[in-house]
JSON list of C-alpha atoms in Angstrom, two decimals:
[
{"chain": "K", "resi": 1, "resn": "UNK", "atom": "CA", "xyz": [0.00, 0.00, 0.00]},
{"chain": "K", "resi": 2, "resn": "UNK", "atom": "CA", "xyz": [1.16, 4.17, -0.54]},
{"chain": "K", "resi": 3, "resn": "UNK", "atom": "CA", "xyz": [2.24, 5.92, 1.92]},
{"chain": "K", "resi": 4, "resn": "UNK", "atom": "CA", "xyz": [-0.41, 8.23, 1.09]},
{"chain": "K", "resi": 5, "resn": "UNK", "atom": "CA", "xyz": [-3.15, 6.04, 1.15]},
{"chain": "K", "resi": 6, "resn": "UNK", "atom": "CA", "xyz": [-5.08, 5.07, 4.24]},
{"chain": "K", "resi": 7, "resn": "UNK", "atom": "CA", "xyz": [-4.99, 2.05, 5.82]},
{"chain": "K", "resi": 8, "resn": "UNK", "atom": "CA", "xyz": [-7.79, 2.77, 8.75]},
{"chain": "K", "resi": 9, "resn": "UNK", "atom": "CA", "xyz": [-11.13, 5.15, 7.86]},
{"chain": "K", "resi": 10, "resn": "UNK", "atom": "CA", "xyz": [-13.89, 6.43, 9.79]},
{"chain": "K", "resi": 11, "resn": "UNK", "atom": "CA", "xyz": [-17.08, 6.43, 8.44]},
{"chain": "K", "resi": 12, "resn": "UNK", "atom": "CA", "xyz": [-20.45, 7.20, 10.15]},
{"chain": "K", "resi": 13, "resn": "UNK", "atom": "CA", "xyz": [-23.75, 5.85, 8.42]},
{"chain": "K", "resi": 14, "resn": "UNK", "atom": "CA", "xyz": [-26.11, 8.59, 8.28]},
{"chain": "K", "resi": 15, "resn": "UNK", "atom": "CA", "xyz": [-29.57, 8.26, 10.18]},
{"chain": "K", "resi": 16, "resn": "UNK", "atom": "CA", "xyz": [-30.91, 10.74, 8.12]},
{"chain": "K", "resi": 17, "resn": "UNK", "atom": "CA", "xyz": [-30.37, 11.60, 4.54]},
{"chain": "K", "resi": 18, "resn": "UNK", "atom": "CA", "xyz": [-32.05, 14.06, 1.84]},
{"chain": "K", "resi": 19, "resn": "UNK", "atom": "CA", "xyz": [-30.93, 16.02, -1.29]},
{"chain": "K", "resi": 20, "resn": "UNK", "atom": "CA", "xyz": [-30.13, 19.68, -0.03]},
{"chain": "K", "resi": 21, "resn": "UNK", "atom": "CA", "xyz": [-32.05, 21.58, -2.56]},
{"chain": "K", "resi": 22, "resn": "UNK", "atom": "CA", "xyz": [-30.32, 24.79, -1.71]},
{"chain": "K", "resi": 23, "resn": "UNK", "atom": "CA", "xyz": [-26.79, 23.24, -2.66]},
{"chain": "K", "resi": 24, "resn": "UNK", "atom": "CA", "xyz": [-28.35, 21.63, -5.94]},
{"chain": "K", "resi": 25, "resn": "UNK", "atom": "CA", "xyz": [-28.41, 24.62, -8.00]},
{"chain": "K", "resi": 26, "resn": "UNK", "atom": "CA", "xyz": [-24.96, 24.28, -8.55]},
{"chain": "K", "resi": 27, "resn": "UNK", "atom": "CA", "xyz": [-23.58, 21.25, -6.67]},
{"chain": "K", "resi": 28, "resn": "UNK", "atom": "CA", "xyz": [-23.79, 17.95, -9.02]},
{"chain": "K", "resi": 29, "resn": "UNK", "atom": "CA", "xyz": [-23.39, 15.71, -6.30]},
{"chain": "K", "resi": 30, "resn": "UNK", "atom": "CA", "xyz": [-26.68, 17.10, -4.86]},
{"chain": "K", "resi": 31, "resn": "UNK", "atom": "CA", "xyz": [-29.51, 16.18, -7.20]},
{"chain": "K", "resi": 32, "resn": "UNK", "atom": "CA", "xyz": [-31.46, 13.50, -7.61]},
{"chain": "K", "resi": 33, "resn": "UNK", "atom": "CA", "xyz": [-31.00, 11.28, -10.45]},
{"chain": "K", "resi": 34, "resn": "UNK", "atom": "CA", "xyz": [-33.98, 10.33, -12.64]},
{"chain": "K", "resi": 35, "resn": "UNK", "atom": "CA", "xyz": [-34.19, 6.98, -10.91]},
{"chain": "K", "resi": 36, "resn": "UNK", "atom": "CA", "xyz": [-34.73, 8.49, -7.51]},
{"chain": "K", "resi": 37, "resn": "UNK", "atom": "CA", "xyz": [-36.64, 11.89, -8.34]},
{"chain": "K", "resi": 38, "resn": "UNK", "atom": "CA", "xyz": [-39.78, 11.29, -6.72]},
{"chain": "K", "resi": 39, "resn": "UNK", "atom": "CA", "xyz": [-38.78, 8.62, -4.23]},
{"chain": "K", "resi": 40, "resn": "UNK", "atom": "CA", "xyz": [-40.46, 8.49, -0.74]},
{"chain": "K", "resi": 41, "resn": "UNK", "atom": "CA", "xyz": [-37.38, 9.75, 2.01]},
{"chain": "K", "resi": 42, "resn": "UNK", "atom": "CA", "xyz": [-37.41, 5.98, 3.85]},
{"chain": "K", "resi": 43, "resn": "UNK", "atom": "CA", "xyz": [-36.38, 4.39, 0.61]},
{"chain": "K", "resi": 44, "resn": "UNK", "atom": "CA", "xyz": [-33.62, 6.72, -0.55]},
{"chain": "K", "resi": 45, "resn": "UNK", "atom": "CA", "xyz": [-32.39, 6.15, 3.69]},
{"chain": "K", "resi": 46, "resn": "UNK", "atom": "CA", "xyz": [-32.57, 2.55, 3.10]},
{"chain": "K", "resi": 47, "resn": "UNK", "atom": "CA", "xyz": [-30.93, 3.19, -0.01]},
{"chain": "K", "resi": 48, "resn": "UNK", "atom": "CA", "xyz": [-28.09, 5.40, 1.63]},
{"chain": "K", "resi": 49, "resn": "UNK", "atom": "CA", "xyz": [-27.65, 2.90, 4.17]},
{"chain": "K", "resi": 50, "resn": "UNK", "atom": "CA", "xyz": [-27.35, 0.15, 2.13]},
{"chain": "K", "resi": 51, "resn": "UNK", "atom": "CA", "xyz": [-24.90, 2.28, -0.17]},
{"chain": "K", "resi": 52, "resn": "UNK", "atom": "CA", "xyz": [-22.15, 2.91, 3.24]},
{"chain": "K", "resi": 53, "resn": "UNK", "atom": "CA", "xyz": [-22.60, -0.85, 3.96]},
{"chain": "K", "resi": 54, "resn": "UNK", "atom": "CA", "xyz": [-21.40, -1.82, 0.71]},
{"chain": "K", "resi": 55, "resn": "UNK", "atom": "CA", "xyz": [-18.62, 0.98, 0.57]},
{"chain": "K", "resi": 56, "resn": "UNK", "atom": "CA", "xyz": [-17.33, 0.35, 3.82]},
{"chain": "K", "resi": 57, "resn": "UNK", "atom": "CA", "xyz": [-17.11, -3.56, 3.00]},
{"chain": "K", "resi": 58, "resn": "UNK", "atom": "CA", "xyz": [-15.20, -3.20, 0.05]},
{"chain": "K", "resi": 59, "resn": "UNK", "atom": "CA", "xyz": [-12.94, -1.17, 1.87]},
{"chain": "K", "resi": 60, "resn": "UNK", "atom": "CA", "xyz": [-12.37, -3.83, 4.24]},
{"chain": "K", "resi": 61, "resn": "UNK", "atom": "CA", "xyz": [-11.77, -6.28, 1.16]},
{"chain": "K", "resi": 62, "resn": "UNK", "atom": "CA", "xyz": [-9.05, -4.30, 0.22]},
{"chain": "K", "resi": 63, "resn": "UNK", "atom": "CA", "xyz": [-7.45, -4.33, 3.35]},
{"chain": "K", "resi": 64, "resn": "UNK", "atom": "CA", "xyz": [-8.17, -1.32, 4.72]},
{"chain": "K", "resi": 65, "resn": "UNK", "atom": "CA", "xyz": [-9.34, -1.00, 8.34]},
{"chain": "K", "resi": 66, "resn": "UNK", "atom": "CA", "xyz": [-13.14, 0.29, 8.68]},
{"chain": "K", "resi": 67, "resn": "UNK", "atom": "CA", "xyz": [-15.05, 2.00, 12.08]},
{"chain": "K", "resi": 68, "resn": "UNK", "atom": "CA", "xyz": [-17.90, 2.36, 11.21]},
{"chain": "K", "resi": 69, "resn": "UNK", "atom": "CA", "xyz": [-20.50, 4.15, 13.53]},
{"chain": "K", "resi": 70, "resn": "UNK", "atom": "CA", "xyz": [-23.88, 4.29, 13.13]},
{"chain": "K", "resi": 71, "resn": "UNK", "atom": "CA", "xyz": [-25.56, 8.51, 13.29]},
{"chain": "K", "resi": 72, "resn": "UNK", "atom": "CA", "xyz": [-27.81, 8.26, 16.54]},
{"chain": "K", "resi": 73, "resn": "UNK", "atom": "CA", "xyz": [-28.85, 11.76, 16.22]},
{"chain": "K", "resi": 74, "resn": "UNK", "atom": "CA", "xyz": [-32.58, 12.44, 16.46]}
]
């Protein structure tokens, strides 16, 4: 592995997710694709959550250490 590259992350699963519409104007990373325009909030979460779970373990494939904490905010 690079010395520059990682070999421990942090990551913390959000609790709760939207699309900032204020940042989408000019932010690509903010809007909604065509597949989720539309879609109820609890299915984009589950989405979101299921999206960190699969980043995290291919991180961990690759050797690199994951701590991964779950967002208990309310």
């Amino acid at each position: 592995m690079s010395t520059q590259a990682p070999s421990v992350v942090v990551m913390v699963r959000p609790c709760h997710f939207q699309a900032n519409t204020a940042a989408a104007a000019d932010n690509a990373f903010q809007t909604l694709s065509p597949d989720t325009a539309g879609t109820d909030i609890v299915t984009i979460e589950h989405a979101v959550y299921q999206e960190v779970t699969e980043v995290a373990t291919a991180l961990a494939d690759a050797g690199i250490t994951v701590h991964l904490f779950e967002d208990e905010s309310t």
